[in-house]
C-alpha positions as protocol buffer text, in pm:
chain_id: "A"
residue {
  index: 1
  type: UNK
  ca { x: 13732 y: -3866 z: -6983 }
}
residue {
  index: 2
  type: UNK
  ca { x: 13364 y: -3874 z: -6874 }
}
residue {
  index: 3
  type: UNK
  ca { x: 13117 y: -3589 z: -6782 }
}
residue {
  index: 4
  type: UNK
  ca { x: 12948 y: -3488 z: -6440 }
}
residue {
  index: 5
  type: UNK
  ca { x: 12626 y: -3599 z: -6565 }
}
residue {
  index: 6
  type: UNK
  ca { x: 12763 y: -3974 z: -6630 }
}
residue {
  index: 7
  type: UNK
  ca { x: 12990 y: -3980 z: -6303 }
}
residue {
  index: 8
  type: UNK
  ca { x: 12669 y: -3911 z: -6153 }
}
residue {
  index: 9
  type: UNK
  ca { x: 12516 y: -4197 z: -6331 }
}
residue {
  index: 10
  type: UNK
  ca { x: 12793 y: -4462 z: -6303 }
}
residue {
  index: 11
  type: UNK
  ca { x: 12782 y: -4366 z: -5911 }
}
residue {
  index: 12
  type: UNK
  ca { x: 12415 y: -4328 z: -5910 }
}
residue {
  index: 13
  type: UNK
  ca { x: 12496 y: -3994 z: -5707 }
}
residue {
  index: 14
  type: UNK
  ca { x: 12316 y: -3612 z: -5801 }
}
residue {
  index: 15
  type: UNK
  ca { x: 12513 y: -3410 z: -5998 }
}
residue {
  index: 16
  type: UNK
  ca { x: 12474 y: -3136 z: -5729 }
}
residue {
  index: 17
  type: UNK
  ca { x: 12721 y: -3424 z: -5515 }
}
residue {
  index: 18
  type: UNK
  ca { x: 12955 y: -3460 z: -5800 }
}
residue {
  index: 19
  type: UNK
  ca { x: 12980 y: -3093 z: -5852 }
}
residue {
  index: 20
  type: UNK
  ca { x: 13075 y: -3036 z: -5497 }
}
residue {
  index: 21
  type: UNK
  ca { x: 13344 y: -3237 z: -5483 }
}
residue {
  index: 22
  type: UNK
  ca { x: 13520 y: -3076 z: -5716 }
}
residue {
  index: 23
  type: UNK
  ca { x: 13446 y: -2704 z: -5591 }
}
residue {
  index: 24
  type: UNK
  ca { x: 13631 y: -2879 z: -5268 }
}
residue {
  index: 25
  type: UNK
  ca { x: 13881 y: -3017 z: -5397 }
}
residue {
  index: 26
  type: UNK
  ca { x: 13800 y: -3396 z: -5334 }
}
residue {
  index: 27
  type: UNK
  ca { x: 13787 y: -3456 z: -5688 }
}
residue {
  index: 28
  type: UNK
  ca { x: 14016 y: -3322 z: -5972 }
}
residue {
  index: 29
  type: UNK
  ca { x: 13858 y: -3175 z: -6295 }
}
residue {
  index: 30
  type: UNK
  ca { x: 13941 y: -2985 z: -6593 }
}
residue {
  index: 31
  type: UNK
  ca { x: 13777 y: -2714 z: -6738 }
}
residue {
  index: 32
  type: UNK
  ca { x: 13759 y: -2684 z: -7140 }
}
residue {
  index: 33
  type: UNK
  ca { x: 13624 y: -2356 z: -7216 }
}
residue {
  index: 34
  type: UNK
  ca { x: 13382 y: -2404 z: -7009 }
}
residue {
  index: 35
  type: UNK
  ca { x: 13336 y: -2780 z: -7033 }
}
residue {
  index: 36
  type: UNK
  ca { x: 13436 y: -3009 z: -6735 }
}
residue {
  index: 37
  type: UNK
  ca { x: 13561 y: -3350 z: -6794 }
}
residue {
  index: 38
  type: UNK
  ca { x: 13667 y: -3595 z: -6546 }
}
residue {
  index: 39
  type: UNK
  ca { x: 13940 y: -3791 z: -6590 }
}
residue {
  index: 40
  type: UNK
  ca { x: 13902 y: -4170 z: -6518 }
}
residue {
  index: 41
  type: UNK
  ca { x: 14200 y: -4168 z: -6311 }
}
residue {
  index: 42
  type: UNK
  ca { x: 14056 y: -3879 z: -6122 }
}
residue {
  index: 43
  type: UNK
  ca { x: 13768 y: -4049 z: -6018 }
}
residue {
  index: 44
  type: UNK
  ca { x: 13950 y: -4374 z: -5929 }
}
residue {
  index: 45
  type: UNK
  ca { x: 14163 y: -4186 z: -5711 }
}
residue {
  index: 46
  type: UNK
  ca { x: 13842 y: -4042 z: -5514 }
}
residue {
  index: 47
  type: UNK
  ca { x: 13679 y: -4385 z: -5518 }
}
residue {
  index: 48
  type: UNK
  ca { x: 13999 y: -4537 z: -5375 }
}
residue {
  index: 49
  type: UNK
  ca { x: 14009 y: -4250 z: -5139 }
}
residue {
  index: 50
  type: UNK
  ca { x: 13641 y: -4326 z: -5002 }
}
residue {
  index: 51
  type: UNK
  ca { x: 13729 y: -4715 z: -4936 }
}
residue {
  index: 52
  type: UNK
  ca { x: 13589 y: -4816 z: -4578 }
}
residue {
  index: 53
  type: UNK
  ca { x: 13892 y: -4999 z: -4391 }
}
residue {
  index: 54
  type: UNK
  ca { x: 13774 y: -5276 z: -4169 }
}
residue {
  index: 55
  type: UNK
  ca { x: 13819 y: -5186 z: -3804 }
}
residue {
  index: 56
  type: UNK
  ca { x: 14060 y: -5484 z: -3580 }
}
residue {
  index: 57
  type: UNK
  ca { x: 13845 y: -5722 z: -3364 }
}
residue {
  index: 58
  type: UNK
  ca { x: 13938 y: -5569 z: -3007 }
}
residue {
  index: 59
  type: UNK
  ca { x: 14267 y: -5674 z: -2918 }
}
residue {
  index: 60
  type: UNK
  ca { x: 14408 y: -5732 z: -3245 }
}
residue {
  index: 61
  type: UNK
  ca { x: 14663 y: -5536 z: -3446 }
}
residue {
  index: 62
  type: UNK
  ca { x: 14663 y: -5465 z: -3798 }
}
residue {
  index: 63
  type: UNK
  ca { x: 14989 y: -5593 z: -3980 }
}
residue {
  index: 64
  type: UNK
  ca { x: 15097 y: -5559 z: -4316 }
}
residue {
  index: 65
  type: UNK
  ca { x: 15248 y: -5903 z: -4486 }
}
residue {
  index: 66
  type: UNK
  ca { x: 15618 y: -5905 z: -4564 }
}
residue {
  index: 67
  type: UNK
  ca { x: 15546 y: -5770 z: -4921 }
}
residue {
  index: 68
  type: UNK
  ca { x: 15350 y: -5499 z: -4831 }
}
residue {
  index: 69
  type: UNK
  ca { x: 15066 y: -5603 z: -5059 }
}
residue {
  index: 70
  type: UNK
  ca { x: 14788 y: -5687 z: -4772 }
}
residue {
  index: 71
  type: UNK
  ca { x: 14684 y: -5636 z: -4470 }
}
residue {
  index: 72
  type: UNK
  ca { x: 14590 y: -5871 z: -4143 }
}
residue {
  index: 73
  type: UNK
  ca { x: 14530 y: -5916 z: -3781 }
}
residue {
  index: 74
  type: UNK
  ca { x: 14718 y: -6063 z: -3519 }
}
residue {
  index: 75
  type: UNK
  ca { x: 14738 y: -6118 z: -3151 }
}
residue {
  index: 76
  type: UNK
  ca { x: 15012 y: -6143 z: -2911 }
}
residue {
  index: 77
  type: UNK
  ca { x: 15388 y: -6048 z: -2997 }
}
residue {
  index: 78
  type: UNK
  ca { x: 15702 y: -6149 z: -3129 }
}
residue {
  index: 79
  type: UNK
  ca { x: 15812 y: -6211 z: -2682 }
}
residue {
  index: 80
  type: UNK
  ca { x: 15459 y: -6404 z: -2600 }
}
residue {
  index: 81
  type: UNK
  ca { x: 15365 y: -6599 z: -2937 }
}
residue {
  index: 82
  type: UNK
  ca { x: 15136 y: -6490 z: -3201 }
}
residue {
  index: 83
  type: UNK
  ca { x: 14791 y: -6604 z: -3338 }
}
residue {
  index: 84
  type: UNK
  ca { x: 14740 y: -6432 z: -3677 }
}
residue {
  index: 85
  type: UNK
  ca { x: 14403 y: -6443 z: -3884 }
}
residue {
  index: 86
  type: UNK
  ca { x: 14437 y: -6476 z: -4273 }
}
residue {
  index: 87
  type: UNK
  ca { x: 14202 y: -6320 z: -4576 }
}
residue {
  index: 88
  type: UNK
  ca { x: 13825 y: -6258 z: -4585 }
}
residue {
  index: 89
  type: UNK
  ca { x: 13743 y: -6630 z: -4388 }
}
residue {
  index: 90
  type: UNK
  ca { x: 13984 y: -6522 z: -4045 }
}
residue {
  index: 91
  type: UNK
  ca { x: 14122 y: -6855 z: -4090 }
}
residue {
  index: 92
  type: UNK
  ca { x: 14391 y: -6809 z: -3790 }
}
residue {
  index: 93
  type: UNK
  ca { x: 14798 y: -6949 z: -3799 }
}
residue {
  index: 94
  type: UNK
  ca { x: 15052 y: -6901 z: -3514 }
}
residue {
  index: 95
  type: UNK
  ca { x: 15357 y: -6906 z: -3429 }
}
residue {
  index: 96
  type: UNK
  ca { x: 15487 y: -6992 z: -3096 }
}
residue {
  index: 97
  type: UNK
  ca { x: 15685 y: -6813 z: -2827 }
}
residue {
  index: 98
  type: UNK
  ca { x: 15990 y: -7046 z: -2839 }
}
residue {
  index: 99
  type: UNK
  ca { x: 15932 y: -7111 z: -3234 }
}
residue {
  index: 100
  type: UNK
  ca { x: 15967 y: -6714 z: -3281 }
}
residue {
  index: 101
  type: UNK
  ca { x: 16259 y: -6742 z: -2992 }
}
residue {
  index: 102
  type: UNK
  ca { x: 16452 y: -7015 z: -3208 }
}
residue {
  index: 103
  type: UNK
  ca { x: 16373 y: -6829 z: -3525 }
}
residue {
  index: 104
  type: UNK
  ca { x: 16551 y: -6565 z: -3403 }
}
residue {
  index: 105
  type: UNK
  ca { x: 16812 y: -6732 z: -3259 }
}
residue {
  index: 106
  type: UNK
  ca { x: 16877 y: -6876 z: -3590 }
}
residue {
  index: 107
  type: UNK
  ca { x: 16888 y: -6606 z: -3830 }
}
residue {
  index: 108
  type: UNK
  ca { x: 16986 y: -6353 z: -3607 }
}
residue {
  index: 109
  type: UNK
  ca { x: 17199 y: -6064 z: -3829 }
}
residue {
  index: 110
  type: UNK
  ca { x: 17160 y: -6220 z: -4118 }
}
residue {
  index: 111
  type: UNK
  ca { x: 17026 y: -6142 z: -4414 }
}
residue {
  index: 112
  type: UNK
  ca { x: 16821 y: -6409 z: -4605 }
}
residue {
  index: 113
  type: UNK
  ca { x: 16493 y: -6474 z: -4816 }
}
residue {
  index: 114
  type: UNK
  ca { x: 16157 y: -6453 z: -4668 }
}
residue {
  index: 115
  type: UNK
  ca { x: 16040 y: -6797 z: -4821 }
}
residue {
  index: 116
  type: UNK
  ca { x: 15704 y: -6710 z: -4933 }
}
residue {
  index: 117
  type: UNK
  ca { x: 15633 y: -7009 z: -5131 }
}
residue {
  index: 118
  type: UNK
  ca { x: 15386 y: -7222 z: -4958 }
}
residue {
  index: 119
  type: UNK
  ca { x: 15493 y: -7536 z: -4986 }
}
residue {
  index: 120
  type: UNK
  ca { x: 15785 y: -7537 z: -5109 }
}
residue {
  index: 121
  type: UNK
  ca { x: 16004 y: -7192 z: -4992 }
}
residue {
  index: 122
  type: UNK
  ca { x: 16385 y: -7186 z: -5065 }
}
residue {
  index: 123
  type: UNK
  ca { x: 16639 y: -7364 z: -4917 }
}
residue {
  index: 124
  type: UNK
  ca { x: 16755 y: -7159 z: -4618 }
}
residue {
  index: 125
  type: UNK
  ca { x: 16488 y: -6925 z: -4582 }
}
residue {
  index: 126
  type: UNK
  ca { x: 16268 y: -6843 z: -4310 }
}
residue {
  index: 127
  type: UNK
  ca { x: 15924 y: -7018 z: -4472 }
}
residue {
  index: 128
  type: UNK
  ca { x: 16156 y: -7303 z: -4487 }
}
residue {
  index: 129
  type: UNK
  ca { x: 16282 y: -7257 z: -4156 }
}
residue {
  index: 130
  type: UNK
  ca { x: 15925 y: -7238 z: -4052 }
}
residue {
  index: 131
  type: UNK
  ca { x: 15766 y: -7526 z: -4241 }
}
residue {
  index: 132
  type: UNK
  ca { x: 16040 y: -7739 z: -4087 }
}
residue {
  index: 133
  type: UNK
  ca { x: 16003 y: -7635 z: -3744 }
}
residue {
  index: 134
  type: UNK
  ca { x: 15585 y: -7648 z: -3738 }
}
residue {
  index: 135
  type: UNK
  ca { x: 15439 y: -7830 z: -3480 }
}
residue {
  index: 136
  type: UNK
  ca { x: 15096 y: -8017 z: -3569 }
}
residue {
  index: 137
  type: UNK
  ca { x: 14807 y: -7833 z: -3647 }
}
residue {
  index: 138
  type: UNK
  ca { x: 14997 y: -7540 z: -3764 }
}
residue {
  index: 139
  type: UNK
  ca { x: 14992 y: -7444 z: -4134 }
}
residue {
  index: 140
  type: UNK
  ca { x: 15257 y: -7389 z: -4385 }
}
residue {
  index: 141
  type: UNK
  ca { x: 15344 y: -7091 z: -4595 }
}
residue {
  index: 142
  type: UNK
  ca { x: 15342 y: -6868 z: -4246 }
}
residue {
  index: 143
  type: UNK
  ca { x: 15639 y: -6693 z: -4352 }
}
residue {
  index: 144
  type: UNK
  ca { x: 15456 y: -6363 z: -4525 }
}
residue {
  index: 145
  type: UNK
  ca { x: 15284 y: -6302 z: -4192 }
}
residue {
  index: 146
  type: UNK
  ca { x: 15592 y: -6320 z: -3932 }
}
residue {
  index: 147
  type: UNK
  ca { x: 15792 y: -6159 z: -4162 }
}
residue {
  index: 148
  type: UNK
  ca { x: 15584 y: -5869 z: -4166 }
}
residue {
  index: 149
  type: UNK
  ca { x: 15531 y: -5898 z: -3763 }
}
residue {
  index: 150
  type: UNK
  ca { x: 15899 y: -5904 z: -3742 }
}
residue {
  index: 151
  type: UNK
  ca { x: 15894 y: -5602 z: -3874 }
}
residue {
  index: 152
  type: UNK
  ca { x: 15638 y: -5440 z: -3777 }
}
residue {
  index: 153
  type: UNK
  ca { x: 15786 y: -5502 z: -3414 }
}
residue {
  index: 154
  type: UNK
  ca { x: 16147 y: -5385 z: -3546 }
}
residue {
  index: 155
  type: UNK
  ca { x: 16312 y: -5710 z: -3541 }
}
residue {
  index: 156
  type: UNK
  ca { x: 16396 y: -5693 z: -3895 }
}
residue {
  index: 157
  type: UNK
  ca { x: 16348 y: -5504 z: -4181 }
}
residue {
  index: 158
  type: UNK
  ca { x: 16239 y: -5528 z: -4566 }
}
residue {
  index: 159
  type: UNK
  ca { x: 16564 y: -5513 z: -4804 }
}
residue {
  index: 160
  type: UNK
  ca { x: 16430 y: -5572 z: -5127 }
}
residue {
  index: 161
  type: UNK
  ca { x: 16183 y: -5794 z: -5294 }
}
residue {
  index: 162
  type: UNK
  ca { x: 16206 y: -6144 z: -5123 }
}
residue {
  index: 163
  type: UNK
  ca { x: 16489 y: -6072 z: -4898 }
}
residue {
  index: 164
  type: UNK
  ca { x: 16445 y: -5979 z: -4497 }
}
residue {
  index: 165
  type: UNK
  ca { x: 16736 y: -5898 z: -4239 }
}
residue {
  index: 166
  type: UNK
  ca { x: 16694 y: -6010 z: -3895 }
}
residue {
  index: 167
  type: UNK
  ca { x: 16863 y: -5713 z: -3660 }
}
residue {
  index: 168
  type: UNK
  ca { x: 17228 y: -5836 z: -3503 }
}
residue {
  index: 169
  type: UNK
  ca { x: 17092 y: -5580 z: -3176 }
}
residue {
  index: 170
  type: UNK
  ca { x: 16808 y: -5338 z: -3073 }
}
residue {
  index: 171
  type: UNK
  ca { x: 16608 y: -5129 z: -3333 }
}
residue {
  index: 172
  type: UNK
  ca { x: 16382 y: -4833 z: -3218 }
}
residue {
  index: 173
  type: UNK
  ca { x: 16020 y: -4983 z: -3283 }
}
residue {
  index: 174
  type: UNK
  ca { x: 15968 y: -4685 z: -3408 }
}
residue {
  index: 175
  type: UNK
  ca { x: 16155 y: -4663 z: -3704 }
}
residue {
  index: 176
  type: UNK
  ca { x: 15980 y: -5000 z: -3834 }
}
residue {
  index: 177
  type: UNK
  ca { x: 15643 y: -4836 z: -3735 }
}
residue {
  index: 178
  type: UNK
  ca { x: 15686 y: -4547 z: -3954 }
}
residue {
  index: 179
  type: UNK
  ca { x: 15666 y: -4776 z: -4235 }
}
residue {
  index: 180
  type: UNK
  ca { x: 15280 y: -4845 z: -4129 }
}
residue {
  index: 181
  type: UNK
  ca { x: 15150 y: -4449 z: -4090 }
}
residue {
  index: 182
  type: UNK
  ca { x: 14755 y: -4504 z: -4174 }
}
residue {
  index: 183
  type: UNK
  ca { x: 14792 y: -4883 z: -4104 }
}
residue {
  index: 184
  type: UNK
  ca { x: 14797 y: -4866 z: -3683 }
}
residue {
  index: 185
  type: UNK
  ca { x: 14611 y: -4653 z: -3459 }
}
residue {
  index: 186
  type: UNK
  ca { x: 14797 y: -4435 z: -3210 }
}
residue {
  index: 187
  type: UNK
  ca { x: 14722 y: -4695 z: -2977 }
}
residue {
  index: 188
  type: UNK
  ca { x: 14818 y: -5040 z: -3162 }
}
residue {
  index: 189
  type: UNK
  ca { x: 15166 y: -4856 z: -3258 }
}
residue {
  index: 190
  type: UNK
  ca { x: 15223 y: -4735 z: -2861 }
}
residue {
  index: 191
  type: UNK
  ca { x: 15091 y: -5153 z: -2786 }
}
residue {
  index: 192
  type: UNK
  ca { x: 15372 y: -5254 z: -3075 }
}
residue {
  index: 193
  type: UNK
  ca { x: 15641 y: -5036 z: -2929 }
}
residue {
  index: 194
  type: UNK
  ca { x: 15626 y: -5215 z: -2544 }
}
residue {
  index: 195
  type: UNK
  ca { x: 15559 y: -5550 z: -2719 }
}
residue {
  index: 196
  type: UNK
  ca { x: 15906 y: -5503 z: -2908 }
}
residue {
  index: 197
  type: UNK
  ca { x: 16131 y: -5366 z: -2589 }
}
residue {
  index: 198
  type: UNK
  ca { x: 15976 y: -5619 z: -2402 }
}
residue {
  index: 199
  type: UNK
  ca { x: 16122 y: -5891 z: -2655 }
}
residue {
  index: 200
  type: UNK
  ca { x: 16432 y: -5731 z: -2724 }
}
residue {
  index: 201
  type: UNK
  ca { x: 16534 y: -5745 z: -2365 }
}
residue {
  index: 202
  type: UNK
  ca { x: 16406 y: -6106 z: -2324 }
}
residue {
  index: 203
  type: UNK
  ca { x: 16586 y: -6229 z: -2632 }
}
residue {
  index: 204
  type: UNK
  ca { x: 16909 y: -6069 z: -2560 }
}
């Protein structure tokens, strides 16, 4: 546990700031007769809590990959092709309308693993699937990023660690978008929700 005075100092804040959070609430403390102490976990928490999230170049959605673990931006949608744009350097990958098309053609109802090794996903999976069906240009190991478009646009869904099933017919967006609440703006999920009826009916 640590005192105000050297969560002030580690944060090079005034004590009067430190203080203040916890009379509000922001920032959980204990009092020992009289004594507050911090907890480290506490003040990780309200670190964690104060993160800046990086706002979408216009026109982009934010996605989380298949796992869950990250976050990043694409264009376009699961009907009309996306471009997607990976880590800290935006280095983009896409997938094509009629790659996406076949993809789904191919797995469609079925439940199967996501593939996520780079260069060498499992047998039968969709980063497999993927690698085999790239065109030139396009990079392997795509499969963390469609799989988490795919769901994010309700064509599939998450089972378990490693494993994705691709929808035999028509899931609400919405019930794959309530899996991203503090991920999409009101906008991007009403954008996501068109994009994915407007695929469904094309596909089908």
């Amino acid at each position: 546990m640590t005192t105000i005075t050297d969560a002030a100092r580690r944060l090079s804040l005034p004590e009067d700031k430190i203080v203040s959070w916890i009379r509000n609430g922001s920032l959980r403390a204990l009092d020992l007769d009289g004594d507050i102490r911090i907890r480290e976990s506490d003040l990780e928490a309200l670190l964690e809590s104060r993160v800046i999230q990086p706002q979408p170049v216009p026109g982009r959605k934010r996605c989380k990959t298949f796992g869950g673990e990250a976050e990043f931006e694409y264009e376009g949608s699961v009907s009309t092709g996306v471009k997607f744009f990976l880590g800290k350097s935006g280095m983009p990958g896409e997938a094509t309308q009629e790659q996406l098309r076949e993809l789904l053609a191919r797995f469609v109802g079925r439940t199967v693993e996501i593939g996520s090794h780079f260069t060498q996903p499992s047998a039968g999976s969709i980063g497999a699937w993927l690698n085999d069906n790239r065109t030139r240009g396009q990079a392997m190991g795509r499969a963390v990023y469609v799989g988490g478009i795919l769901i994010a646009e309700g064509y599939a869904e998450r089972v378990k660690r490693g494993i994705i099933r691709i929808f035999p017919s028509k899931r609400q967006p919405s019930e794959a978008l309530s899996r991203l609440k503090g991920v999409l703006t009101a906008a991007e999920a009403d954008e996501m929700k068109r994009d994915a009826r407007a695929g469904w009916a094309e596909w089908r």
